[in-house]
PDB file of C-alpha atoms in Angstrom:
ATOM      1  CA  ILE A   1    -133.456 -66.591 -93.407  1.00 98.00           C
ATOM      2  CA  LEU A   2    -135.667 -64.891 -96.001  1.00 98.00           C
ATOM      3  CA  PRO A   3    -138.693 -65.795 -98.148  1.00 97.00           C
ATOM      4  CA  SER A   4    -136.692 -66.163-101.383  1.00 96.00           C
ATOM      5  CA  LYS A   5    -133.212 -66.246-102.924  1.00 95.00           C
ATOM      6  CA  ARG A   6    -133.892 -62.941-104.644  1.00 95.00           C
ATOM      7  CA  SER A   7    -134.551 -61.172-101.336  1.00 95.00           C
ATOM      8  CA  GLY A   8    -131.250 -62.627-100.077  1.00 94.00           C
ATOM      9  CA  ILE A   9    -129.365 -60.981-102.950  1.00 94.00           C
ATOM     10  CA  VAL A  10    -131.018 -57.646-102.146  1.00 94.00           C
ATOM     11  CA  LEU A  11    -130.049 -58.019 -98.476  1.00 94.00           C
ATOM     12  CA  GLN A  12    -126.436 -58.751 -99.401  1.00 92.00           C
ATOM     13  CA  ASN A  13    -126.297 -55.569-101.480  1.00 91.00           C
ATOM     14  CA  GLU A  14    -127.747 -53.536 -98.620  1.00 91.00           C
ATOM     15  CA  LEU A  15    -125.265 -54.997 -96.148  1.00 91.00           C
ATOM     16  CA  SER A  16    -122.381 -53.995 -98.418  1.00 89.00           C
ATOM     17  CA  ARG A  17    -123.418 -50.351 -98.032  1.00 89.00           C
ATOM     18  CA  LEU A  18    -123.271 -50.385 -94.243  1.00 86.00           C
ATOM     19  CA  ASN A  19    -119.516 -50.233 -93.896  1.00 82.00           C
ATOM     20  CA  ASN A  20    -116.592 -48.893 -95.913  1.00 84.00           C
ATOM     21  CA  THR A  21    -114.313 -51.718 -94.786  1.00 86.00           C
ATOM     22  CA  THR A  22    -114.350 -55.413 -95.600  1.00 87.00           C
ATOM     23  CA  PHE A  23    -116.379 -57.624 -93.265  1.00 88.00           C
ATOM     24  CA  PHE A  24    -117.885 -61.090 -93.232  1.00 89.00           C
ATOM     25  CA  ALA A  25    -121.572 -61.188 -94.185  1.00 88.00           C
ATOM     26  CA  PRO A  26    -123.839 -63.560 -92.291  1.00 93.00           C
ATOM     27  CA  SER A  27    -124.942 -66.787 -93.906  1.00 96.00           C
ATOM     28  CA  ILE A  28    -128.069 -65.869 -95.885  1.00 97.00           C
ATOM     29  CA  LEU A  29    -130.575 -68.596 -96.775  1.00 97.00           C
ATOM     30  CA  SER A  30    -133.988 -68.666 -98.406  1.00 97.00           C
ATOM     31  CA  ILE A  31    -136.657 -70.522 -96.454  1.00 97.00           C
ATOM     32  CA  GLU A  32    -136.464 -73.301 -99.064  1.00 96.00           C
ATOM     33  CA  GLU A  33    -132.721 -73.719 -98.479  1.00 97.00           C
ATOM     34  CA  PHE A  34    -133.216 -73.664 -94.713  1.00 98.00           C
ATOM     35  CA  VAL A  35    -135.826 -76.437 -94.694  1.00 98.00           C
ATOM     36  CA  GLU A  36    -133.700 -78.515 -97.091  1.00 97.00           C
ATOM     37  CA  GLU A  37    -130.864 -78.257 -94.572  1.00 96.00           C
ATOM     38  CA  LEU A  38    -133.189 -79.349 -91.769  1.00 97.00           C
ATOM     39  CA  SER A  39    -134.770 -82.203 -93.706  1.00 97.00           C
ATOM     40  CA  ASN A  40    -131.611 -83.615 -95.329  1.00 96.00           C
ATOM     41  CA  LEU A  41    -133.638 -83.875 -98.548  1.00 97.00           C
ATOM     42  CA  LYS A  42    -133.030 -82.233-101.918  1.00 97.00           C
ATOM     43  CA  ALA A  43    -135.928 -80.841-103.957  1.00 96.00           C
ATOM     44  CA  LEU A  44    -136.714 -82.484-107.289  1.00 97.00           C
ATOM     45  CA  SER A  45    -138.071 -80.661-110.329  1.00 97.00           C
ATOM     46  CA  ASN A  46    -141.717 -81.106-111.314  1.00 95.00           C
ATOM     47  CA  ILE A  47    -140.855 -83.402-114.211  1.00 96.00           C
ATOM     48  CA  GLU A  48    -138.622 -85.573-111.990  1.00 97.00           C
ATOM     49  CA  LEU A  49    -141.423 -85.841-109.437  1.00 97.00           C
ATOM     50  CA  LEU A  50    -143.852 -86.796-112.175  1.00 97.00           C
ATOM     51  CA  PHE A  51    -141.662 -89.671-113.400  1.00 97.00           C
ATOM     52  CA  ASN A  52    -141.065 -90.878-109.838  1.00 97.00           C
ATOM     53  CA  PHE A  53    -144.781 -90.766-109.125  1.00 97.00           C
ATOM     54  CA  TYR A  54    -145.514 -92.704-112.323  1.00 97.00           C
ATOM     55  CA  LYS A  55    -143.208 -95.496-111.166  1.00 97.00           C
ATOM     56  CA  THR A  56    -145.129 -95.703-107.878  1.00 97.00           C
ATOM     57  CA  TYR A  57    -148.424 -95.644-109.770  1.00 96.00           C
ATOM     58  CA  ILE A  58    -147.343 -98.549-112.006  1.00 96.00           C
ATOM     59  CA  ASP A  59    -146.007-100.568-109.053  1.00 96.00           C
ATOM     60  CA  TYR A  60    -149.283-100.322-107.118  1.00 94.00           C
ATOM     61  CA  THR A  61    -151.916-100.373-109.863  1.00 93.00           C
ATOM     62  CA  GLU A  62    -153.325-103.506-111.489  1.00 91.00           C
ATOM     63  CA  GLN A  63    -152.019-103.897-115.012  1.00 91.00           C
ATOM     64  CA  ASP A  64    -155.444-103.715-116.651  1.00 88.00           C
ATOM     65  CA  GLU A  65    -156.092-100.374-114.909  1.00 88.00           C
ATOM     66  CA  GLN A  66    -152.781 -98.680-115.684  1.00 91.00           C
ATOM     67  CA  GLU A  67    -152.846 -95.584-117.868  1.00 92.00           C
ATOM     68  CA  PRO A  68    -150.067 -94.582-120.286  1.00 95.00           C
ATOM     69  CA  PHE A  69    -147.806 -91.766-119.135  1.00 96.00           C
ATOM     70  CA  ASP A  70    -149.367 -89.096-121.379  1.00 94.00           C
ATOM     71  CA  SER A  71    -152.857 -89.497-119.878  1.00 92.00           C
ATOM     72  CA  PHE A  72    -151.456 -90.121-116.370  1.00 94.00           C
ATOM     73  CA  SER A  73    -149.526 -86.830-116.477  1.00 94.00           C
ATOM     74  CA  LYS A  74    -152.708 -84.825-117.057  1.00 91.00           C
ATOM     75  CA  TRP A  75    -154.205 -85.632-113.660  1.00 93.00           C
ATOM     76  CA  ALA A  76    -151.046 -86.533-111.728  1.00 95.00           C
ATOM     77  CA  GLN A  77    -149.937 -82.877-111.568  1.00 95.00           C
ATOM     78  CA  VAL A  78    -153.061 -82.067-109.565  1.00 94.00           C
ATOM     79  CA  ILE A  79    -152.484 -85.006-107.216  1.00 95.00           C
ATOM     80  CA  LEU A  80    -148.878 -83.915-106.625  1.00 97.00           C
ATOM     81  CA  GLN A  81    -150.116 -80.423-105.733  1.00 96.00           C
ATOM     82  CA  ASP A  82    -152.496 -82.005-103.229  1.00 95.00           C
ATOM     83  CA  PHE A  83    -149.673 -84.074-101.703  1.00 96.00           C
ATOM     84  CA  ASN A  84    -147.649 -80.880-101.388  1.00 96.00           C
ATOM     85  CA  GLU A  85    -150.370 -78.906 -99.599  1.00 95.00           C
ATOM     86  CA  ILE A  86    -151.222 -81.790 -97.265  1.00 96.00           C
ATOM     87  CA  ASP A  87    -147.611 -81.966 -96.093  1.00 97.00           C
ATOM     88  CA  ARG A  88    -146.962 -78.206 -95.915  1.00 95.00           C
ATOM     89  CA  TYR A  89    -149.912 -77.845 -93.558  1.00 95.00           C
ATOM     90  CA  LEU A  90    -149.098 -81.078 -91.673  1.00 96.00           C
ATOM     91  CA  ILE A  91    -152.486 -82.669 -92.359  1.00 95.00           C
ATOM     92  CA  ASP A  92    -152.894 -86.350 -91.490  1.00 95.00           C
ATOM     93  CA  PRO A  93    -152.760 -87.993 -94.962  1.00 95.00           C
ATOM     94  CA  LYS A  94    -154.472 -91.222 -93.914  1.00 94.00           C
ATOM     95  CA  HIS A  95    -157.408 -89.286 -92.506  1.00 94.00           C
ATOM     96  CA  ILE A  96    -157.805 -86.878 -95.421  1.00 94.00           C
ATOM     97  CA  PHE A  97    -157.563 -89.540 -98.138  1.00 92.00           C
ATOM     98  CA  GLY A  98    -159.960 -91.816 -96.272  1.00 91.00           C
ATOM     99  CA  TYR A  99    -162.386 -88.905 -96.022  1.00 90.00           C
ATOM    100  CA  LEU A 100    -162.052 -88.092 -99.739  1.00 87.00           C
ATOM    101  CA  ASN A 101    -162.646 -91.731-100.631  1.00 83.00           C
ATOM    102  CA  GLU A 102    -165.926 -91.766 -98.696  1.00 85.00           C
ATOM    103  CA  ILE A 103    -166.982 -88.478-100.279  1.00 84.00           C
ATOM    104  CA  GLN A 104    -166.451 -89.942-103.755  1.00 79.00           C
ATOM    105  CA  LYS A 105    -168.642 -92.906-102.873  1.00 75.00           C
ATOM    106  CA  ILE A 106    -171.424 -90.496-101.907  1.00 77.00           C
ATOM    107  CA  ASN A 107    -170.890 -88.301-104.984  1.00 72.00           C
ATOM    108  CA  THR A 108    -171.219 -91.285-107.291  1.00 68.00           C
ATOM    109  CA  ASN A 109    -174.672 -92.118-105.917  1.00 62.00           C
ATOM    110  CA  HIS A 110    -173.432 -95.115-103.934  1.00 56.00           C
ATOM    111  CA  TRP A 111    -171.979 -96.872-106.967  1.00 50.00           C
ATOM    112  CA  SER A 112    -169.723 -98.727-104.560  1.00 47.00           C
ATOM    113  CA  ILE A 113    -172.649-100.754-103.175  1.00 54.00           C
ATOM    114  CA  GLU A 114    -174.307-101.585-106.474  1.00 54.00           C
ATOM    115  CA  GLU A 115    -174.253-105.302-107.236  1.00 55.00           C
ATOM    116  CA  ASN A 116    -173.380-104.811-110.908  1.00 57.00           C
ATOM    117  CA  GLN A 117    -170.847-102.035-111.102  1.00 58.00           C
ATOM    118  CA  SER A 118    -169.726-100.842-114.490  1.00 64.00           C
ATOM    119  CA  ASP A 119    -166.034-101.151-115.283  1.00 67.00           C
ATOM    120  CA  PHE A 120    -165.693 -97.373-115.208  1.00 63.00           C
ATOM    121  CA  THR A 121    -167.332 -97.158-111.766  1.00 67.00           C
ATOM    122  CA  ARG A 122    -165.129 -99.884-110.332  1.00 69.00           C
ATOM    123  CA  ARG A 123    -161.930 -98.304-111.653  1.00 75.00           C
ATOM    124  CA  TYR A 124    -162.956 -94.822-110.541  1.00 74.00           C
ATOM    125  CA  LEU A 125    -163.685 -95.852-106.953  1.00 76.00           C
ATOM    126  CA  ASN A 126    -160.642 -98.110-106.852  1.00 82.00           C
ATOM    127  CA  PHE A 127    -158.455 -95.157-107.776  1.00 85.00           C
ATOM    128  CA  TRP A 128    -159.756 -93.061-104.876  1.00 85.00           C
ATOM    129  CA  SER A 129    -159.330 -95.949-102.449  1.00 89.00           C
ATOM    130  CA  LYS A 130    -155.640 -96.192-103.422  1.00 92.00           C
ATOM    131  CA  LEU A 131    -154.684 -92.542-103.061  1.00 93.00           C
ATOM    132  CA  TYR A 132    -153.301 -92.985 -99.558  1.00 95.00           C
ATOM    133  CA  GLN A 133    -151.202 -95.959-100.698  1.00 96.00           C
ATOM    134  CA  TYR A 134    -149.856 -93.925-103.616  1.00 96.00           C
ATOM    135  CA  TYR A 135    -149.010 -91.077-101.253  1.00 97.00           C
ATOM    136  CA  ARG A 136    -147.337 -93.324 -98.667  1.00 97.00           C
ATOM    137  CA  GLU A 137    -145.221 -95.341-101.088  1.00 97.00           C
ATOM    138  CA  PHE A 138    -144.286 -92.296-103.169  1.00 98.00           C
ATOM    139  CA  SER A 139    -143.176 -90.342-100.093  1.00 97.00           C
ATOM    140  CA  ASN A 140    -141.228 -93.262 -98.618  1.00 97.00           C
ATOM    141  CA  ASN A 141    -139.422 -93.900-101.909  1.00 97.00           C
ATOM    142  CA  LEU A 142    -138.407 -90.249-102.179  1.00 98.00           C
ATOM    143  CA  ILE A 143    -137.160 -90.053 -98.585  1.00 97.00           C
ATOM    144  CA  SER A 144    -135.124 -93.251 -98.926  1.00 97.00           C
ATOM    145  CA  SER A 145    -133.465 -91.717-102.012  1.00 97.00           C
ATOM    146  CA  GLY A 146    -132.721 -88.408-100.254  1.00 97.00           C
ATOM    147  CA  PHE A 147    -135.172 -86.364-102.320  1.00 98.00           C
ATOM    148  CA  GLY A 148    -138.552 -84.721-101.851  1.00 97.00           C
ATOM    149  CA  TYR A 149    -141.110 -82.211-103.033  1.00 97.00           C
ATOM    150  CA  GLN A 150    -141.584 -78.946-101.168  1.00 96.00           C
ATOM    151  CA  GLY A 151    -144.283 -80.129 -98.751  1.00 97.00           C
ATOM    152  CA  LEU A 152    -142.457 -83.353 -97.906  1.00 98.00           C
ATOM    153  CA  ILE A 153    -139.267 -81.399 -97.248  1.00 98.00           C
ATOM    154  CA  TYR A 154    -141.170 -79.124 -94.861  1.00 98.00           C
ATOM    155  CA  LYS A 155    -142.709 -82.108 -93.106  1.00 97.00           C
ATOM    156  CA  GLU A 156    -139.336 -83.787 -92.618  1.00 98.00           C
ATOM    157  CA  ALA A 157    -137.848 -80.483 -91.423  1.00 98.00           C
ATOM    158  CA  VAL A 158    -140.441 -80.344 -88.645  1.00 98.00           C
ATOM    159  CA  GLU A 159    -139.551 -83.932 -87.684  1.00 97.00           C
ATOM    160  CA  ASN A 160    -135.851 -82.994 -87.433  1.00 97.00           C
ATOM    161  CA  ILE A 161    -136.053 -79.526 -85.851  1.00 97.00           C
ATOM    162  CA  GLU A 162    -135.253 -80.635 -82.290  1.00 96.00           C
ATOM    163  CA  ASN A 163    -132.070 -82.421 -83.399  1.00 96.00           C
ATOM    164  CA  TYR A 164    -131.053 -79.373 -85.442  1.00 96.00           C
ATOM    165  CA  ILE A 165    -131.500 -77.033 -82.459  1.00 96.00           C
ATOM    166  CA  GLN A 166    -129.447 -79.281 -80.182  1.00 95.00           C
ATOM    167  CA  ALA A 167    -126.645 -79.439 -82.757  1.00 95.00           C
ATOM    168  CA  ASN A 168    -126.644 -75.646 -83.306  1.00 94.00           C
ATOM    169  CA  GLU A 169    -127.096 -74.188 -79.820  1.00 92.00           C
ATOM    170  CA  SER A 170    -124.628 -71.349 -80.424  1.00 92.00           C
ATOM    171  CA  LYS A 171    -126.030 -70.337 -83.816  1.00 94.00           C
ATOM    172  CA  HIS A 172    -128.125 -67.157 -84.099  1.00 95.00           C
ATOM    173  CA  HIS A 173    -131.066 -67.092 -86.510  1.00 97.00           C
ATOM    174  CA  VAL A 174    -132.835 -64.011 -87.866  1.00 98.00           C
ATOM    175  CA  PHE A 175    -136.068 -64.472 -89.849  1.00 98.00           C
ATOM    176  CA  VAL A 176    -136.766 -61.454 -92.071  1.00 97.00           C
ATOM    177  CA  GLY A 177    -139.562 -60.454 -94.444  1.00 96.00           C
ATOM    178  CA  PHE A 178    -142.286 -63.016 -93.724  1.00 96.00           C
ATOM    179  CA  ASN A 179    -146.031 -62.492 -93.396  1.00 94.00           C
ATOM    180  CA  ALA A 180    -148.508 -65.390 -93.731  1.00 93.00           C
ATOM    181  CA  LEU A 181    -146.895 -68.751 -92.869  1.00 96.00           C
ATOM    182  CA  ASN A 182    -147.939 -72.316 -93.545  1.00 95.00           C
ATOM    183  CA  LYS A 183    -148.349 -74.661 -90.561  1.00 96.00           C
ATOM    184  CA  ALA A 184    -144.894 -76.208 -90.917  1.00 97.00           C
ATOM    185  CA  GLU A 185    -143.238 -72.761 -90.998  1.00 97.00           C
ATOM    186  CA  GLU A 186    -145.149 -71.716 -87.886  1.00 97.00           C
ATOM    187  CA  ILE A 187    -143.804 -74.691 -85.950  1.00 97.00           C
ATOM    188  CA  LEU A 188    -140.241 -74.318 -87.254  1.00 98.00           C
ATOM    189  CA  PHE A 189    -140.072 -70.600 -86.486  1.00 98.00           C
ATOM    190  CA  GLN A 190    -141.485 -71.000 -82.988  1.00 98.00           C
ATOM    191  CA  LYS A 191    -139.104 -73.842 -82.120  1.00 97.00           C
ATOM    192  CA  VAL A 192    -136.053 -71.849 -83.230  1.00 97.00           C
ATOM    193  CA  LEU A 193    -137.198 -68.627 -81.548  1.00 97.00           C
ATOM    194  CA  GLN A 194    -137.970 -70.333 -78.239  1.00 95.00           C
ATOM    195  CA  ALA A 195    -134.509 -71.896 -78.224  1.00 94.00           C
ATOM    196  CA  GLY A 196    -133.090 -68.371 -77.727  1.00 91.00           C
ATOM    197  CA  ASN A 197    -130.592 -66.074 -79.493  1.00 87.00           C
ATOM    198  CA  SER A 198    -132.916 -65.697 -82.487  1.00 96.00           C
ATOM    199  CA  TYR A 199    -135.205 -62.957 -83.825  1.00 96.00           C
ATOM    200  CA  ILE A 200    -137.945 -62.333 -86.361  1.00 97.00           C
ATOM    201  CA  TYR A 201    -138.793 -59.144 -88.270  1.00 97.00           C
ATOM    202  CA  TRP A 202    -142.162 -59.196 -90.057  1.00 96.00           C
ATOM    203  CA  ASP A 203    -143.007 -57.764 -93.451  1.00 94.00           C
ATOM    204  CA  ILE A 204    -145.908 -55.449 -92.618  1.00 93.00           C
ATOM    205  CA  ASP A 205    -146.591 -51.748 -92.172  1.00 92.00           C
ATOM    206  CA  THR A 206    -147.334 -50.663 -88.601  1.00 90.00           C
ATOM    207  CA  ALA A 207    -150.613 -49.068 -89.691  1.00 90.00           C
ATOM    208  CA  PHE A 208    -151.896 -52.393 -91.002  1.00 91.00           C
ATOM    209  CA  TYR A 209    -150.795 -54.234 -87.875  1.00 91.00           C
ATOM    210  CA  ASN A 210    -152.231 -51.789 -85.324  1.00 88.00           C
ATOM    211  CA  GLY A 211    -155.645 -51.492 -86.963  1.00 81.00           C
ATOM    212  CA  ASN A 212    -158.152 -54.142 -87.917  1.00 85.00           C
ATOM    213  CA  HIS A 213    -156.936 -54.289 -91.501  1.00 89.00           C
ATOM    214  CA  GLN A 214    -157.089 -57.730 -93.143  1.00 91.00           C
ATOM    215  CA  ALA A 215    -153.398 -57.479 -94.072  1.00 90.00           C
ATOM    216  CA  GLY A 216    -152.446 -57.749 -90.401  1.00 92.00           C
ATOM    217  CA  LYS A 217    -154.653 -60.751 -89.611  1.00 93.00           C
ATOM    218  CA  PHE A 218    -151.965 -63.428 -89.539  1.00 94.00           C
ATOM    219  CA  ILE A 219    -149.311 -61.456 -87.682  1.00 95.00           C
ATOM    220  CA  ARG A 220    -151.804 -60.353 -85.026  1.00 95.00           C
ATOM    221  CA  LYS A 221    -152.677 -64.040 -84.647  1.00 95.00           C
ATOM    222  CA  TYR A 222    -149.037 -65.001 -84.165  1.00 96.00           C
ATOM    223  CA  GLN A 223    -148.511 -62.200 -81.662  1.00 95.00           C
ATOM    224  CA  SER A 224    -151.445 -63.399 -79.565  1.00 95.00           C
ATOM    225  CA  GLU A 225    -150.785 -67.145 -79.803  1.00 96.00           C
ATOM    226  CA  TRP A 226    -147.008 -67.693 -79.931  1.00 97.00           C
ATOM    227  CA  LYS A 227    -145.354 -68.385 -76.598  1.00 96.00           C
ATOM    228  CA  TYR A 228    -142.300 -66.445 -77.820  1.00 96.00           C
ATOM    229  CA  TYR A 229    -144.283 -63.188 -77.611  1.00 96.00           C
ATOM    230  CA  GLU A 230    -145.065 -63.645 -73.930  1.00 95.00           C
ATOM    231  CA  ASN A 231    -141.587 -62.216 -73.250  1.00 94.00           C
ATOM    232  CA  ASN A 232    -140.654 -60.510 -76.544  1.00 95.00           C
ATOM    233  CA  ASP A 233    -141.966 -57.518 -78.446  1.00 94.00           C
ATOM    234  CA  LEU A 234    -143.155 -57.849 -82.020  1.00 94.00           C
ATOM    235  CA  LYS A 235    -140.702 -56.227 -84.441  1.00 94.00           C
TER     236      LYS A 235
END
């Protein structure tokens, strides 16, 4: 399992040089392919996600507040990026969107408690109050259709990791070429490694790891915090 498809191609070429006879190469997956396998979801393109999100937006927005697709698409890309990061780092969406809603009320000088709100103020605050609903319905619709965006796929992979491990007890996993991980990757890697018969080789120079160099910050953190390293050396 590697960080990208391109690194998998390079690894295949290197493996072909190891022996003069024909042999079976291991199954080589990018991290994206691995989490898709775990999640049972297929990634959609950005434009497909945008159209799916617009359907959710129309379904859960009052008709007099709906924007046409061209203006919707200008801000929806940013919202989709936020959805992605929230899920990749396993942040509680209900909590974060509730927090953001309250922040917007403060930033708008308490417009929400004015007796005579302007139409713009009402629509602006109403939008922020609905973000969690947009997120929830959008995510549920994608999952029920067997699709997802990157963060949602990671989140579902974490939900399914225990079942995957039980169904693949005899399979060996080797993680190669990683450095800084998102929260979902940290959990997935640790679960697989602790199940046994699996290994991880980090992408870092020994000099950066042994010193106090910033480049070794994350891997030193994993070495000190992961239960796997209580009985295994860092490679």
